[in-house]
C-alpha cells in the first residue's frame, strides 16, 4: 500500500503514444493531400487542425488524470496514517468495532444463504 504510483511515467508514455499517433496521422494526411487537388488540400488543412485539437485534448486529459491520481494516492496515504493513529490511540475500541463489523457481515451473509436455499436456488 505504501508503494508510490509513478503517474508521471505512465503519463509520459501516453503522451509519447499520442504524439506518435498524431505524427502518423499528419503524414497520412500529407501523403493524401500531395496527390490531390487544391480543394482537397484545404480539407487536409482542416483535418490537420482537427488532429491537433484531438491530440491537445488527449494531452490535457492525461495531465488531469495524472494529477487526480497523485491526489488520490496522497489522500489514501493520509487516510491510512490517520486510521493507524486512531487504532493505536484506542486499541480496544478498534477491536470492538472490528468484532461488531465481522458479526454483522457474518449475519448478513448467512441470511442471504438462507434466503437462497428457501427460494430453491443453489446456495453456492
Tab-separated table of N, CA and C in Angstrom, residues 26-80:
chain	number	residue	atom	x	y	z
A	26	UNK	N	-0.730	12.875	-39.353
A	26	UNK	CA	-0.298	14.023	-40.156
A	26	UNK	C	0.407	13.555	-41.433
A	27	UNK	N	1.254	12.555	-41.329
A	27	UNK	CA	1.960	12.034	-42.507
A	27	UNK	C	0.985	11.446	-43.524
A	28	UNK	N	-0.022	10.740	-43.030
A	28	UNK	CA	-1.013	10.169	-43.943
A	28	UNK	C	-1.809	11.271	-44.633
A	29	UNK	N	-2.152	12.307	-43.883
A	29	UNK	CA	-2.875	13.439	-44.477
A	29	UNK	C	-2.018	14.127	-45.529
A	30	UNK	N	-0.740	14.327	-45.216
A	30	UNK	CA	0.167	14.965	-46.183
A	30	UNK	C	0.291	14.137	-47.459
A	31	UNK	N	0.401	12.826	-47.325
A	31	UNK	CA	0.507	11.958	-48.493
A	31	UNK	C	-0.730	12.065	-49.363
A	32	UNK	N	-1.885	12.085	-48.715
A	32	UNK	CA	-3.134	12.179	-49.472
A	32	UNK	C	-3.267	13.549	-50.135
A	33	UNK	N	-2.847	14.594	-49.427
A	33	UNK	CA	-3.021	15.929	-49.993
A	33	UNK	C	-2.023	16.213	-51.115
A	34	UNK	N	-0.844	15.593	-51.071
A	34	UNK	CA	0.132	15.779	-52.145
A	34	UNK	C	-0.391	15.240	-53.473
A	35	UNK	N	-1.217	14.227	-53.396
A	35	UNK	CA	-1.740	13.621	-54.614
A	35	UNK	C	-3.100	14.196	-55.011
A	36	UNK	N	-3.542	15.233	-54.321
A	36	UNK	CA	-4.892	15.736	-54.562
A	36	UNK	C	-4.884	17.160	-55.091
A	37	UNK	N	-6.058	17.624	-55.392
A	37	UNK	CA	-6.247	18.976	-55.934
A	37	UNK	C	-6.263	20.001	-54.800
A	38	UNK	N	-6.249	21.297	-55.147
A	38	UNK	CA	-6.278	22.336	-54.111
A	38	UNK	C	-7.484	22.259	-53.170
A	39	UNK	N	-8.607	21.828	-53.670
A	39	UNK	CA	-9.781	21.707	-52.799
A	39	UNK	C	-9.537	20.668	-51.707
A	40	UNK	N	-8.891	19.581	-52.100
A	40	UNK	CA	-8.590	18.548	-51.107
A	40	UNK	C	-7.497	19.007	-50.153
A	41	UNK	N	-6.607	19.896	-50.628
A	41	UNK	CA	-5.576	20.431	-49.740
A	41	UNK	C	-6.209	21.259	-48.631
A	42	UNK	N	-7.280	21.979	-48.941
A	42	UNK	CA	-7.998	22.742	-47.913
A	42	UNK	C	-8.612	21.788	-46.896
A	43	UNK	N	-9.175	20.681	-47.384
A	43	UNK	CA	-9.732	19.675	-46.489
A	43	UNK	C	-8.635	19.060	-45.631
A	44	UNK	N	-7.461	18.847	-46.236
A	44	UNK	CA	-6.337	18.283	-45.486
A	44	UNK	C	-5.901	19.242	-44.382
A	45	UNK	N	-5.906	20.536	-44.671
A	45	UNK	CA	-5.551	21.532	-43.664
A	45	UNK	C	-6.535	21.485	-42.500
A	46	UNK	N	-7.797	21.345	-42.834
A	46	UNK	CA	-8.818	21.224	-41.799
A	46	UNK	C	-8.623	19.948	-40.988
A	47	UNK	N	-8.256	18.871	-41.663
A	47	UNK	CA	-8.001	17.604	-40.969
A	47	UNK	C	-6.805	17.745	-40.029
A	48	UNK	N	-5.748	18.451	-40.471
A	48	UNK	CA	-4.593	18.696	-39.602
A	48	UNK	C	-5.033	19.418	-38.323
A	49	UNK	N	-5.864	20.421	-38.510
A	49	UNK	CA	-6.351	21.187	-37.358
A	49	UNK	C	-7.126	20.287	-36.399
A	50	UNK	N	-7.949	19.419	-36.955
A	50	UNK	CA	-8.734	18.507	-36.120
A	50	UNK	C	-7.840	17.543	-35.353
A	51	UNK	N	-6.818	17.011	-36.032
A	51	UNK	CA	-5.893	16.089	-35.379
A	51	UNK	C	-5.153	16.808	-34.247
A	52	UNK	N	-4.733	18.047	-34.496
A	52	UNK	CA	-4.050	18.811	-33.456
A	52	UNK	C	-4.955	19.043	-32.249
A	53	UNK	N	-6.220	19.364	-32.501
A	53	UNK	CA	-7.158	19.579	-31.399
A	53	UNK	C	-7.371	18.295	-30.605
A	54	UNK	N	-7.484	17.161	-31.306
A	54	UNK	CA	-7.663	15.890	-30.603
A	54	UNK	C	-6.430	15.553	-29.772
A	55	UNK	N	-5.246	15.774	-30.340
A	55	UNK	CA	-4.013	15.486	-29.608
A	55	UNK	C	-3.893	16.383	-28.380
A	56	UNK	N	-4.217	17.658	-28.530
A	56	UNK	CA	-4.170	18.573	-27.383
A	56	UNK	C	-5.165	18.149	-26.306
A	57	UNK	N	-6.341	17.732	-26.728
A	57	UNK	CA	-7.342	17.252	-25.776
A	57	UNK	C	-6.876	16.007	-25.042
A	58	UNK	N	-6.237	15.095	-25.769
A	58	UNK	CA	-5.729	13.869	-25.141
A	58	UNK	C	-4.615	14.191	-24.145
A	59	UNK	N	-3.734	15.133	-24.509
A	59	UNK	CA	-2.673	15.540	-23.586
A	59	UNK	C	-3.266	16.167	-22.320
A	60	UNK	N	-4.257	17.018	-22.514
A	60	UNK	CA	-4.895	17.673	-21.371
A	60	UNK	C	-5.566	16.630	-20.462
A	61	UNK	N	-6.260	15.676	-21.053
A	61	UNK	CA	-6.931	14.638	-20.275
A	61	UNK	C	-5.913	13.794	-19.512
A	62	UNK	N	-4.793	13.464	-20.156
A	62	UNK	CA	-3.757	12.668	-19.487
A	62	UNK	C	-3.176	13.423	-18.294
A	63	UNK	N	-2.959	14.722	-18.455
A	63	UNK	CA	-2.446	15.520	-17.346
A	63	UNK	C	-3.450	15.566	-16.194
A	64	UNK	N	-4.718	15.736	-16.522
A	64	UNK	CA	-5.748	15.797	-15.483
A	64	UNK	C	-5.847	14.464	-14.741
A	65	UNK	N	-5.797	13.370	-15.464
A	65	UNK	CA	-5.868	12.048	-14.842
A	65	UNK	C	-4.640	11.813	-13.963
A	66	UNK	N	-3.483	12.212	-14.449
A	66	UNK	CA	-2.259	12.058	-13.670
A	66	UNK	C	-2.329	12.857	-12.377
A	67	UNK	N	-2.804	14.088	-12.465
A	67	UNK	CA	-2.920	14.939	-11.278
A	67	UNK	C	-3.904	14.347	-10.277
A	68	UNK	N	-5.060	13.911	-10.768
A	68	UNK	CA	-6.060	13.318	-9.869
A	68	UNK	C	-5.544	12.021	-9.253
A	69	UNK	N	-4.793	11.235	-10.012
A	69	UNK	CA	-4.225	10.001	-9.476
A	69	UNK	C	-3.262	10.291	-8.340
A	70	UNK	N	-2.429	11.306	-8.509
A	70	UNK	CA	-1.492	11.681	-7.449
A	70	UNK	C	-2.246	12.195	-6.222
A	71	UNK	N	-3.307	12.975	-6.441
A	71	UNK	CA	-4.102	13.470	-5.315
A	71	UNK	C	-4.778	12.323	-4.568
A	72	UNK	N	-5.320	11.355	-5.301
A	72	UNK	CA	-5.963	10.208	-4.658
A	72	UNK	C	-4.959	9.375	-3.880
A	73	UNK	N	-3.765	9.204	-4.430
A	73	UNK	CA	-2.727	8.446	-3.733
A	73	UNK	C	-2.344	9.148	-2.433
A	74	UNK	N	-2.208	10.471	-2.483
A	74	UNK	CA	-1.875	11.234	-1.288
A	74	UNK	C	-2.995	11.117	-0.252
A	75	UNK	N	-4.240	11.195	-0.692
A	75	UNK	CA	-5.379	11.060	0.201
A	75	UNK	C	-5.423	9.672	0.839
A	76	UNK	N	-5.113	8.643	0.044
A	76	UNK	CA	-5.081	7.282	0.562
A	76	UNK	C	-4.029	7.150	1.653
A	77	UNK	N	-2.841	7.720	1.416
A	77	UNK	CA	-1.776	7.655	2.408
A	77	UNK	C	-2.183	8.385	3.689
A	78	UNK	N	-2.814	9.531	3.537
A	78	UNK	CA	-3.250	10.306	4.702
A	78	UNK	C	-4.310	9.543	5.492
A	79	UNK	N	-5.273	8.952	4.804
A	79	UNK	CA	-6.331	8.193	5.462
A	79	UNK	C	-5.760	6.982	6.189
A	80	UNK	N	-4.830	6.279	5.553
A	80	UNK	CA	-4.208	5.123	6.197
A	80	UNK	C	-3.441	5.558	7.443
